[in-house]
Short mmCIF file of C-alpha atoms in Angstrom, two decimals:
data_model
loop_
_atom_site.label_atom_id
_atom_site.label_comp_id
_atom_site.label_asym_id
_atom_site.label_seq_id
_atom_site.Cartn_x
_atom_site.Cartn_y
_atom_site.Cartn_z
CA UNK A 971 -26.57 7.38 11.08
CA UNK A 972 -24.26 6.88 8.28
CA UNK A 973 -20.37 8.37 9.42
CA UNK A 974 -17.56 9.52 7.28
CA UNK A 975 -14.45 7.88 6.97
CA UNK A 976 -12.72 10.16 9.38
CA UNK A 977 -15.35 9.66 11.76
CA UNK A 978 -15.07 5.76 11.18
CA UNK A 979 -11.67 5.81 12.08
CA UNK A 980 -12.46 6.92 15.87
CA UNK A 981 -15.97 4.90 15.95
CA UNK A 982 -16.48 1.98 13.92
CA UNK A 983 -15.07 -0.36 16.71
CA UNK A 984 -16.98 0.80 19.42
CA UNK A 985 -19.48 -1.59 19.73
CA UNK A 986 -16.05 -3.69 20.64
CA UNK A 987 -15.68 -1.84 24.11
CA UNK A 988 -16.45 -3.49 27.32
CA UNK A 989 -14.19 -1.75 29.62
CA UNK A 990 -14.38 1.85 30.54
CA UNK A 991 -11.14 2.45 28.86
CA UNK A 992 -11.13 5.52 26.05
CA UNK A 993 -7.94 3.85 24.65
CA UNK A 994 -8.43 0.50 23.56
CA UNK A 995 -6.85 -2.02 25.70
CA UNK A 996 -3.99 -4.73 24.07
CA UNK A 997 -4.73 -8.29 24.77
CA UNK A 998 -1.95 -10.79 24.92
CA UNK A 999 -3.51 -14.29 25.28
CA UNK A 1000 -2.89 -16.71 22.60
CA UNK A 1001 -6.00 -19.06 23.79
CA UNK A 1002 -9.40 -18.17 25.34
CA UNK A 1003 -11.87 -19.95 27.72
CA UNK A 1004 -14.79 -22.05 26.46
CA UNK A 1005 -18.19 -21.31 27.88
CA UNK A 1006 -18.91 -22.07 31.25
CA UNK A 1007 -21.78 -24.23 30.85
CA UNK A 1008 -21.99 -27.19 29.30
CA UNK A 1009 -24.71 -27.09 27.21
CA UNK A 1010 -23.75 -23.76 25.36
CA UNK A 1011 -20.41 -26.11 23.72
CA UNK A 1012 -20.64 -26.10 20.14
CA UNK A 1013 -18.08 -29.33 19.02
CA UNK A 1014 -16.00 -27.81 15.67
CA UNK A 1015 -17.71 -30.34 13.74
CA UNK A 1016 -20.33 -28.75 13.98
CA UNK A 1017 -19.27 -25.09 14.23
CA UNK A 1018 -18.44 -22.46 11.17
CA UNK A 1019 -15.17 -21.58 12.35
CA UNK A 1020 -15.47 -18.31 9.91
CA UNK A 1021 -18.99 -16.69 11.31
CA UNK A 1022 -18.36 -17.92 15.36
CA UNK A 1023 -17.82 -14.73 16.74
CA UNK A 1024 -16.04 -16.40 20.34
CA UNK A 1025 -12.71 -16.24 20.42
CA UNK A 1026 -11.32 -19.97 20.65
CA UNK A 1027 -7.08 -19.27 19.74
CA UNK A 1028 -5.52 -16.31 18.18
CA UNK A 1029 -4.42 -18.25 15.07
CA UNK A 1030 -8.51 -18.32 14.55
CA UNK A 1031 -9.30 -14.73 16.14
CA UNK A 1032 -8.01 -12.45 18.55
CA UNK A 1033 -10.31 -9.12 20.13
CA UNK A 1034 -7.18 -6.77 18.81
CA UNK A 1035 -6.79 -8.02 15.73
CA UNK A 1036 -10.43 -8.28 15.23
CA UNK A 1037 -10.82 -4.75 16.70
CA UNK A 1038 -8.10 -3.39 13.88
CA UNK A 1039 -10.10 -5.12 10.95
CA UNK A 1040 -13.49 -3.89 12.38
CA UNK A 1041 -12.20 -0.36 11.73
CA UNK A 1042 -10.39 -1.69 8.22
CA UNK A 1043 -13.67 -2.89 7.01
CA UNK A 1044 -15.94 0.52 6.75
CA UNK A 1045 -12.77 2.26 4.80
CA UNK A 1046 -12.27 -0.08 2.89
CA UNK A 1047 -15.70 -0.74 2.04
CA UNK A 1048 -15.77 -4.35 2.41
CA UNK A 1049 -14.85 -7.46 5.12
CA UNK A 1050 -11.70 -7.86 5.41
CA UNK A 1051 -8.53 -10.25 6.99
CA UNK A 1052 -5.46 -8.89 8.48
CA UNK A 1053 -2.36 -11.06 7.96
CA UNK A 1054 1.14 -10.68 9.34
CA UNK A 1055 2.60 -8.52 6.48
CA UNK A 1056 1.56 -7.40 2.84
CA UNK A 1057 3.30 -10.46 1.37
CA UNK A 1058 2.01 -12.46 3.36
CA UNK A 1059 -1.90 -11.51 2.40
CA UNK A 1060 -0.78 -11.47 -1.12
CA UNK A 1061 0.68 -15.62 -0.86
CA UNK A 1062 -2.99 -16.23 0.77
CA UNK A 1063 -4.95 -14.75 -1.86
CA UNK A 1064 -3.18 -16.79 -4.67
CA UNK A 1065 -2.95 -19.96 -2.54
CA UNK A 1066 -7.13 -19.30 -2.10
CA UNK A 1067 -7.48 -18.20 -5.81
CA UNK A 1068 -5.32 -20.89 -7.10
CA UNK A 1069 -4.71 -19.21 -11.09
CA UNK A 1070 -3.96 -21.41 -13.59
CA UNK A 1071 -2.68 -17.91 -14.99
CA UNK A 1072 -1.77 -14.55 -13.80
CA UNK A 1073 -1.51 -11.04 -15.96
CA UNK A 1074 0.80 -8.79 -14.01
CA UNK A 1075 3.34 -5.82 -14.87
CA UNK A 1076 5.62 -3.94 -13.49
CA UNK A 1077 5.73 -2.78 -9.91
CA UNK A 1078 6.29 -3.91 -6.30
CA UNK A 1079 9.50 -7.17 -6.66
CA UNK A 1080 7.91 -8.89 -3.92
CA UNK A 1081 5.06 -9.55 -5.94
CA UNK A 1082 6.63 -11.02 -8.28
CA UNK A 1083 8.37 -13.29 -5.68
CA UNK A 1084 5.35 -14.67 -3.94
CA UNK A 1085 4.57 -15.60 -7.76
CA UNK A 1086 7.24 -17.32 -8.07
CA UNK A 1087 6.73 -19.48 -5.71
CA UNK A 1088 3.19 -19.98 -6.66
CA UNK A 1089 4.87 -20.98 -10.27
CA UNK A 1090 6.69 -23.54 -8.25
CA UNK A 1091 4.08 -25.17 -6.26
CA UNK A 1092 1.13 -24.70 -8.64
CA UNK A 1093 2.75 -24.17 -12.33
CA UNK A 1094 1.22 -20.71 -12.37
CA UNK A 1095 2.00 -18.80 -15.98
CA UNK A 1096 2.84 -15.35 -15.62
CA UNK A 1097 1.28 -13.12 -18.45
CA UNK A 1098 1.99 -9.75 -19.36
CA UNK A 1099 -0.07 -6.83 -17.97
CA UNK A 1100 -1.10 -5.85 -21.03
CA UNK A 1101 -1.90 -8.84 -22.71
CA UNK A 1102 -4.80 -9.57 -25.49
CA UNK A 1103 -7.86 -10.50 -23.02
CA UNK A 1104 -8.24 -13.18 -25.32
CA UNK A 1105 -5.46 -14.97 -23.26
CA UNK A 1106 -7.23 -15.27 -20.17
CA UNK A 1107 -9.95 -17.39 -18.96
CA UNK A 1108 -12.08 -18.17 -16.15
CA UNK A 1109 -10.57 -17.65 -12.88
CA UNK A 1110 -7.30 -16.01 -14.01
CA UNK A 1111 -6.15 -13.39 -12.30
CA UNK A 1112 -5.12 -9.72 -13.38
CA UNK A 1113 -2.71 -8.55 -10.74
CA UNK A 1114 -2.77 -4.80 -10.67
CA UNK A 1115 -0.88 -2.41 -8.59
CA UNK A 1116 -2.00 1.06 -9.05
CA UNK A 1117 -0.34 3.84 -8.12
CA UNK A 1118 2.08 1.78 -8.78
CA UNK A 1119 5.65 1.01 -6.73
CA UNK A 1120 8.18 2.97 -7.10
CA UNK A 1121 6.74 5.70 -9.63
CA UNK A 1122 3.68 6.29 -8.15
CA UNK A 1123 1.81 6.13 -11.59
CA UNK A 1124 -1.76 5.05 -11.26
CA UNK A 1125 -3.45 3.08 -14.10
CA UNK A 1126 -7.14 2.66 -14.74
CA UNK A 1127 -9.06 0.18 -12.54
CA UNK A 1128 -11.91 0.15 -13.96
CA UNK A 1129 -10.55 -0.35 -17.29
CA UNK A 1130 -8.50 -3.62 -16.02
CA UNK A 1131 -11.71 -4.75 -14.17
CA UNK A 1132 -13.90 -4.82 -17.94
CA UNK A 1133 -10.91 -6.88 -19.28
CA UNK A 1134 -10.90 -9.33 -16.50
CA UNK A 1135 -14.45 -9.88 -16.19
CA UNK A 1136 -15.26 -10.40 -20.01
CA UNK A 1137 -13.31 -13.46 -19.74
CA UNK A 1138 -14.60 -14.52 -16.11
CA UNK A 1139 -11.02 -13.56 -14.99
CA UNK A 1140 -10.47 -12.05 -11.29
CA UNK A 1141 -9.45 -8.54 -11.12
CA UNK A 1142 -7.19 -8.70 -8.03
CA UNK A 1143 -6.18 -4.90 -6.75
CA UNK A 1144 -2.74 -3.74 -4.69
CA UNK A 1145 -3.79 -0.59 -3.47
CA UNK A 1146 -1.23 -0.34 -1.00
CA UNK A 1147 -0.09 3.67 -2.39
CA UNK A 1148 -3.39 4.83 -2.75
CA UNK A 1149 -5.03 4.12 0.46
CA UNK A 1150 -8.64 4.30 1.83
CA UNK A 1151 -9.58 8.51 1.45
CA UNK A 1152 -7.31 8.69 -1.73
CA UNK A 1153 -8.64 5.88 -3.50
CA UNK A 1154 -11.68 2.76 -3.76
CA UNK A 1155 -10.50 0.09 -6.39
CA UNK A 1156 -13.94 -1.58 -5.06
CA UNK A 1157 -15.91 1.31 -6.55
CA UNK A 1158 -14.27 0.58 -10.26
CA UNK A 1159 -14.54 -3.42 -10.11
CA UNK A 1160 -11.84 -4.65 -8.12
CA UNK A 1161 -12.78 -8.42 -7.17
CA UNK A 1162 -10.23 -8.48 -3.97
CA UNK A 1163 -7.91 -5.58 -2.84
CA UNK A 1164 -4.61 -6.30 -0.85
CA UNK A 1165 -2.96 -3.50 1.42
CA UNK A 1166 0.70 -3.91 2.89
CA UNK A 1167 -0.75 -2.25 5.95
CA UNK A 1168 2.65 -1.40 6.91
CA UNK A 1169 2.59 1.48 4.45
CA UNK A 1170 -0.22 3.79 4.91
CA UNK A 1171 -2.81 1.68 7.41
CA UNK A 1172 0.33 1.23 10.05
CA UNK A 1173 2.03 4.86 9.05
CA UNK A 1174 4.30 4.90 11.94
CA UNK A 1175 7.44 2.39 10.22
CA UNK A 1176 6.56 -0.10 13.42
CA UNK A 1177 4.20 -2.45 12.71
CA UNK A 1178 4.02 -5.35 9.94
CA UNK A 1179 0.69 -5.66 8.58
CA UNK A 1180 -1.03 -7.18 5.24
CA UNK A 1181 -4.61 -6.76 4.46
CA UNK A 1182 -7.26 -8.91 1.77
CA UNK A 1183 -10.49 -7.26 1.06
CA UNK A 1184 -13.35 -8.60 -0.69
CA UNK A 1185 -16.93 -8.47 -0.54
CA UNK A 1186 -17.63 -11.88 -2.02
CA UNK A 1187 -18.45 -13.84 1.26
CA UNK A 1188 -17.98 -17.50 -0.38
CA UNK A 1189 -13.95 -16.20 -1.16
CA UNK A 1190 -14.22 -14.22 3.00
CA UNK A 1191 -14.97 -17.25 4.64
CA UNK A 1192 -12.26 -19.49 2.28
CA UNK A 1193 -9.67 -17.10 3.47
CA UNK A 1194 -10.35 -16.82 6.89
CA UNK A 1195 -10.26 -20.79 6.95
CA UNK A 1196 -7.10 -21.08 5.01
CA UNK A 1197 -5.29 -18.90 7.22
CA UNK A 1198 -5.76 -20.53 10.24
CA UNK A 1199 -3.57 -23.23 8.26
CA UNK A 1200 -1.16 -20.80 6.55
CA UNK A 1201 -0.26 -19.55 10.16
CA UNK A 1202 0.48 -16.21 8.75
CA UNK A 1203 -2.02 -13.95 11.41
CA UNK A 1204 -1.33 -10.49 12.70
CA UNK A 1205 0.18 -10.46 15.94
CA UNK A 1206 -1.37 -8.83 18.74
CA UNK A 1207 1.06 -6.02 19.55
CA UNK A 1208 0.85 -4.82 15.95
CA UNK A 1209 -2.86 -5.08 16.09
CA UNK A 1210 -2.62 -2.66 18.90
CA UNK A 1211 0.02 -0.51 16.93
CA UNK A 1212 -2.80 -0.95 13.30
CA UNK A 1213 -5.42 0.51 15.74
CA UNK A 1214 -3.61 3.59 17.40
CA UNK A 1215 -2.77 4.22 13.68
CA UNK A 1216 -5.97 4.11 12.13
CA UNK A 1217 -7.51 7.12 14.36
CA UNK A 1218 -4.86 9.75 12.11
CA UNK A 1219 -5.25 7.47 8.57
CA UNK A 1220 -7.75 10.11 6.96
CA UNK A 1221 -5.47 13.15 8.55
CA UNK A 1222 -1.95 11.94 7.62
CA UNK A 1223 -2.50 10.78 4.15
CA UNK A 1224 -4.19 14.14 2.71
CA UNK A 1225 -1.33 16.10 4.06
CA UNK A 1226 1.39 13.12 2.87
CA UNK A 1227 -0.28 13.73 -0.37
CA UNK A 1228 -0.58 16.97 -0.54
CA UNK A 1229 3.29 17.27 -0.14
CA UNK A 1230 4.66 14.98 -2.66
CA UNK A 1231 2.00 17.02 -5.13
CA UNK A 1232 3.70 20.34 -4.27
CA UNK A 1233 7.11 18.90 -4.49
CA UNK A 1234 6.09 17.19 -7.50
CA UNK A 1235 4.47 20.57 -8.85
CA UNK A 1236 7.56 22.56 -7.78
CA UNK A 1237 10.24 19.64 -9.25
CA UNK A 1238 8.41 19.67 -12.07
CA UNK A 1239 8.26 23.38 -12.97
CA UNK A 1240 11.74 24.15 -12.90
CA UNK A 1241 12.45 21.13 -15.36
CA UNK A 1242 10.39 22.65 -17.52
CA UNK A 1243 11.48 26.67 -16.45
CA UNK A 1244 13.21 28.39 -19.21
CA UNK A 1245 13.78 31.18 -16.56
CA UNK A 1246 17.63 30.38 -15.82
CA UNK A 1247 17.37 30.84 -12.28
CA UNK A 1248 19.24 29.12 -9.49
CA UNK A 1249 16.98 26.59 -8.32
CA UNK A 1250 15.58 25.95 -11.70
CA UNK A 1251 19.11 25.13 -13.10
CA UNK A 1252 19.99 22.84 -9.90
CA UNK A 1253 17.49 20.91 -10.10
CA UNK A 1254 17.97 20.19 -14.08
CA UNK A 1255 21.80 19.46 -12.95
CA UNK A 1256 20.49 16.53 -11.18
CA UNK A 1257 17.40 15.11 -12.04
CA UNK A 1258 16.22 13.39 -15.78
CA UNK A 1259 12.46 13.19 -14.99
CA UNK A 1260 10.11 12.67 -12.60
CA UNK A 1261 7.11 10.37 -12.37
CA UNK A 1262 4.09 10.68 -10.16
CA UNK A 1263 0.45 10.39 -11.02
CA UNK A 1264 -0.09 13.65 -10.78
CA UNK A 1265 2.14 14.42 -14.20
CA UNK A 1266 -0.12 12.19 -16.29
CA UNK A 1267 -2.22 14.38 -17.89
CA UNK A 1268 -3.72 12.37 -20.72
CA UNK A 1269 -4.52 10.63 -18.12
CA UNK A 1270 -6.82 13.29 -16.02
CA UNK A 1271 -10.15 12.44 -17.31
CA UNK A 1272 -10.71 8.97 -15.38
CA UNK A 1273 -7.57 9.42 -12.61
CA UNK A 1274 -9.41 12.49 -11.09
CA UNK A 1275 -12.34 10.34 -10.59
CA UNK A 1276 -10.49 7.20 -9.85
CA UNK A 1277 -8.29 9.39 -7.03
CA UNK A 1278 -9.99 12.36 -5.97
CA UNK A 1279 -8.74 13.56 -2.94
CA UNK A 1280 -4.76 13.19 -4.02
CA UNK A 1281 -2.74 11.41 -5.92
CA UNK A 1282 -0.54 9.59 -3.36
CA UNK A 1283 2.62 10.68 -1.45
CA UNK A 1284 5.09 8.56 -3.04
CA UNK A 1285 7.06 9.63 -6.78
CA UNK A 1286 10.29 9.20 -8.29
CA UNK A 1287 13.72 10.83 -9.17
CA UNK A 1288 15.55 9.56 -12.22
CA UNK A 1289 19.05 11.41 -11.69
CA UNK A 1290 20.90 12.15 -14.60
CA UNK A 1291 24.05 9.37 -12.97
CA UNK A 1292 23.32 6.78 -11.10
CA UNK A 1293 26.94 8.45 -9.04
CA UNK A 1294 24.21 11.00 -8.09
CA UNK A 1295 21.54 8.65 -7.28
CA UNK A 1296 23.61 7.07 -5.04
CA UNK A 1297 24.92 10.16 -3.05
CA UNK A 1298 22.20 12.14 -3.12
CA UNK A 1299 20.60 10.15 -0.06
CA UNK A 1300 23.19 11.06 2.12
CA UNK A 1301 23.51 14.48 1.89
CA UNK A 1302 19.71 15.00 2.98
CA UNK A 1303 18.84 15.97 6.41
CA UNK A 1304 15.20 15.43 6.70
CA UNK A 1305 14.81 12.76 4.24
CA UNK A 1306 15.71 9.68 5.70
CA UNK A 1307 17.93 6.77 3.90
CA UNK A 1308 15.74 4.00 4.05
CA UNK A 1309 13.57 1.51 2.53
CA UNK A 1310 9.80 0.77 3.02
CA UNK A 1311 7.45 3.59 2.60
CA UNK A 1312 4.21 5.32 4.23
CA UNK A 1313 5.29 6.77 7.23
CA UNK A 1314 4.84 9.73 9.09
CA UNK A 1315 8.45 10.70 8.44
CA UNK A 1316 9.89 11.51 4.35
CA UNK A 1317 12.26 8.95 3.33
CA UNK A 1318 14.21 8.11 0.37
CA UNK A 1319 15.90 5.42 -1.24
CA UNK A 1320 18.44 4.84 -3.97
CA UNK A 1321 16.17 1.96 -5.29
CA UNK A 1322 18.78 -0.10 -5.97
CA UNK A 1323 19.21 -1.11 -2.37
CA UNK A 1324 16.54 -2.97 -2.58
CA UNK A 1325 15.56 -3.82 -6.01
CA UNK A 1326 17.19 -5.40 -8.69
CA UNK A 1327 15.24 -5.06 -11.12
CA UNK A 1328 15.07 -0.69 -11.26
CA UNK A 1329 17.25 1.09 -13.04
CA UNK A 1330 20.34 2.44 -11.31
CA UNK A 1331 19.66 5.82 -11.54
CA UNK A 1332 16.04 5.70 -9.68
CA UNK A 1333 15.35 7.06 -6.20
CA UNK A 1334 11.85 6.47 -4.68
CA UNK A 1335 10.92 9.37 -2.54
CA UNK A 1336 8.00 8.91 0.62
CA UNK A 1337 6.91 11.91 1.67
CA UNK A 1338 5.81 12.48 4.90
CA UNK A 1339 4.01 15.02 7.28
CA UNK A 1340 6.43 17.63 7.52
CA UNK A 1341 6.09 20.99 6.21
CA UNK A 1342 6.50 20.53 2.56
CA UNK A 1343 8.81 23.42 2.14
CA UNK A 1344 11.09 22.52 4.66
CA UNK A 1345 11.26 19.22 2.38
CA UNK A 1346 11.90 21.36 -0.46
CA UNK A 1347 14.96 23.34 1.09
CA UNK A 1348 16.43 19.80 2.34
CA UNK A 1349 16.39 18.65 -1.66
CA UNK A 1350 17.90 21.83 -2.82
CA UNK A 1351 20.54 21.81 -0.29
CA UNK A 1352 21.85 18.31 -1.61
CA UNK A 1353 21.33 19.33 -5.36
CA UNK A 1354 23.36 21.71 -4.36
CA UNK A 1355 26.27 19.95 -2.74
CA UNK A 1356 26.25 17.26 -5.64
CA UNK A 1357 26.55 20.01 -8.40
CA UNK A 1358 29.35 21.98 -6.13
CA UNK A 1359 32.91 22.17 -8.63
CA UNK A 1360 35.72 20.63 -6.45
CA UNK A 1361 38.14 23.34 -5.18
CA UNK A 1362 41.28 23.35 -6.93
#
C-alpha cells in the first residue's frame, strides 16, 4: 500500500518499534553490544560499515537518529543522512564532492562561509550563479538555494539542473524554505538536496539539525563513511525532538504558508491600492517592496508546478529607512525579534543582525501558525506607531 506524505509522517518508522510504546522511546547510549555469539562477529575489515544495519557507536548509527531519517527518507523521496546542523551537512557534501569549482548566488551567508573554507583547504573557485555553462565542467557544482534566504524567491530547478548536467556538473539543491509537501527539487533534477532541518523538519526553534539527500547510492554510502570521520552526527536528544516534529511537518507548513501568502497578498494590495484608505496609506509609509515567490508572476508558468501546494512561509520587507527597519521589530507583539526561521511561532528580523551582506533596510519575516489576521493587526499596529507625528 503506497501512503501519502502525511500518512508517512506517523508510519514510515514503524517497522522500527519493538516496544509497546505509541511514542517512540529516546535512546541515550553512545555504544552498543556486539552479538552474543561468537560466530555471528563480523571483524570491520570485513564489514560495510554503510549497509550493517547493527548499531556498533552512535558516531556510526544510533536507533533515534536512524528512526528520524527513516521518516526523512519517504518525504524526501530519497536516502538520506542527518548531521548535527544545516552547515554542517552542507561542509560534508563539498568535502565528499570535492569541486574544483562551484556556481553559486545570492542567498543564505553561511553558505558562502562553509565555501570559504572549502576555498582554503581545497582552492575551490567560486563562480557566479548565472554564469555561461560553458565555464563548468565535470563534477562542478551548481549550488542553488531556492526559495531563496531572505526573500523567499524561488528560481527554476529544473532549469539549473539542464545547465549542470550538459557539462557533467552536479546540481546540488538547498531546499531548506521549501520543504517536503511544498516542494521536490528531486522531481526537477536535483543531484543532492541539503535541508537545515532546524527550519521546517525541526519547526519547534529547539533542535539543530542538517540533512543530505541523494539517491545516488555510490555518493550515500561515501557520505555516511565520511561522517563517521567528520564527527559532525545528530545527537540523540534532537533526534528525539526531529521525530516528535515530523508527525505535524505536512500540517504546519500548509498553514505557515498559507499565512505569509495572505499577508503577502494583503501587503501587497495596499502598495498597489490607489484607494487612499488608512491601512493602505500605512503600509506605503513604511514599506518599499516586498518579495516573496508568490509576487513573481512571469514566473507562474514553471513555479506553480515546481511548488504546488504554497509558496513558502518566509518573505521580505524593504522599509523605506533602515531607522524603520530597525524599530519596527520592537514594536510587534506577536512577531518575535529573532533570528533563524521555520518555527511554529512568526518571527522577524532586522536582517542586519545577522547578515552583513543585506541591505540595511531588509527585514526577513517567518511566519508561523497563528491566525494570519491576528498577524496582520500586530503589523499594522507597529506601522502605525512608526508613522505616529511626535506631540509637540
Amino acid at each position: 500500500m503506497e501512503l501519502t506524505q502525511q500518512t508517512q509522517t506517523i508510519h514510515a518508522d514503524d517497522a522500527l518499534n519493538v516496544t509497546s510504546d505509541v511514542a517512540p522511546p529516546l535512546h541515550v547510549s553512545t555504544t552498543f553490544r556486539y552479538a552474543g555469539d561468537p560466530k555471528d562477529l563480523v571483524p570491520i575489515a570485513d564489514a560495510n560499515i554503510s549497509t550493517t544495519e547493527a548499531h556498533v557507536y552512535s558516531r556510526h548509527t544510533a536507533p533515534t537518529s536512524t528512526r528520524f531519517e527513516t521518516i526523512l527518507a519517504p518525504l524526501l523521496k530519497a536516502p538520506c543522512l542527518t548531521y548535527a546542523s544545516g552547515l554542517a551537512a552542507l561542509h560534508a557534501a563539498y568535502v565528499y564532492l570535492n569541486p574544483a569549482r562551484v556556481s553559486i548566488g545570492d542567498g543564505y551567508h553561511g553558505s558562502h562561509g562553509v565555501l570559504s573554507i572549502q576555498q582554503k583547504l581545497c582552492g575551490t573557485r567560486l563562480l557566479p550563479l548565472h554564469c555561461p555553462a560553458s565555464d563548468l565542467q565535470h563534477g562542478d557544482v551548481i549550488h542553488l538555494e531556492t526559495p531563496l534566504n531572505p526573500t523567499g524567491e524561488g528560481y527554476n530547478i529544473a532549469e539549473y539542473a539542464d545547465k549542470a548536467h550538459s557539462r557533467g556538473a552536479i546540481l546540488l539543491v538547498d531546499s531548506t524554505f521549501g520543504p517536503p509537501g511544498l516542494q521536490d527539487p528531486f522531481e526537477w533534477g536535483a543531484d543532492i538536496v541539503m535541508h537545515s532541518g532546524t527550519k521546517y523538519l525541526g519547526g519547534h526553534s529547539d533542535m539543530l539539525c542538517g540533512v543530505l539527500a541523494t539517491n545516488k547510492k555510490q555518493w550515500l554510502a561515501g557520505l555516511h563513511e565520511e561522517r563517521m570521520f567528520l564527527g559532525s552526527v545528530m545527537g540523540n536528544m534532537e533526534s528525539w525532538l526531529g521525530v516528535r516534529s515530523l508527525r505535524t511537518l505536512d500540517l504546519r507548513v500548509k498553514r505557515q504558508s498559507e499565512n505569509a501568502s495572505k499577508l503577502v497578498r494583503w501587503l501587497d494590495f495596499c502598495k498597489s491600492s490607489d484607494s487612499g484608505g488608512e491601512e493602505a496609506e500605512m503600509v506605503k509609509g513604511v514599506v518599499e517592496k516586498i518579495q516573496h515567490a508568490s509576487l513573481q508572476h512571469k514566473d507562474m508558468p514553471w513555479l506553480k508546478q515546481q511548488m504546488p501546494n504554497g509558496f513558502g512561509p518566509v518573505f521580505a520587507i524593504w522599509a523605506r529607512e533602515e531607522q524603520m527597519a530597525r524599530q519596527l521589530p520592537s514594536l510587534l507583539t506577536l512577531f518575535y525579534h529573532a533570528t533563524s526561521l521555520g518555527g511554529v511561532e512568526s518571527l522577524i528580523e532586522w536582517r542586519s543582525m545577522s547578515d552583513r551582506t543585506v541591505d540595511s533596510r531588509v527585514l526577513r519575516v517567518s511566519v508561523g501558525v497563528e491566525d494570519w489576521k491576528d498577524l496582520k493587526a500586530d503589523l499594522m499596529r507597529g506601522f502605525k506607531h512608526l508613522l505616529r507625528k511626535p506631540e509637540a
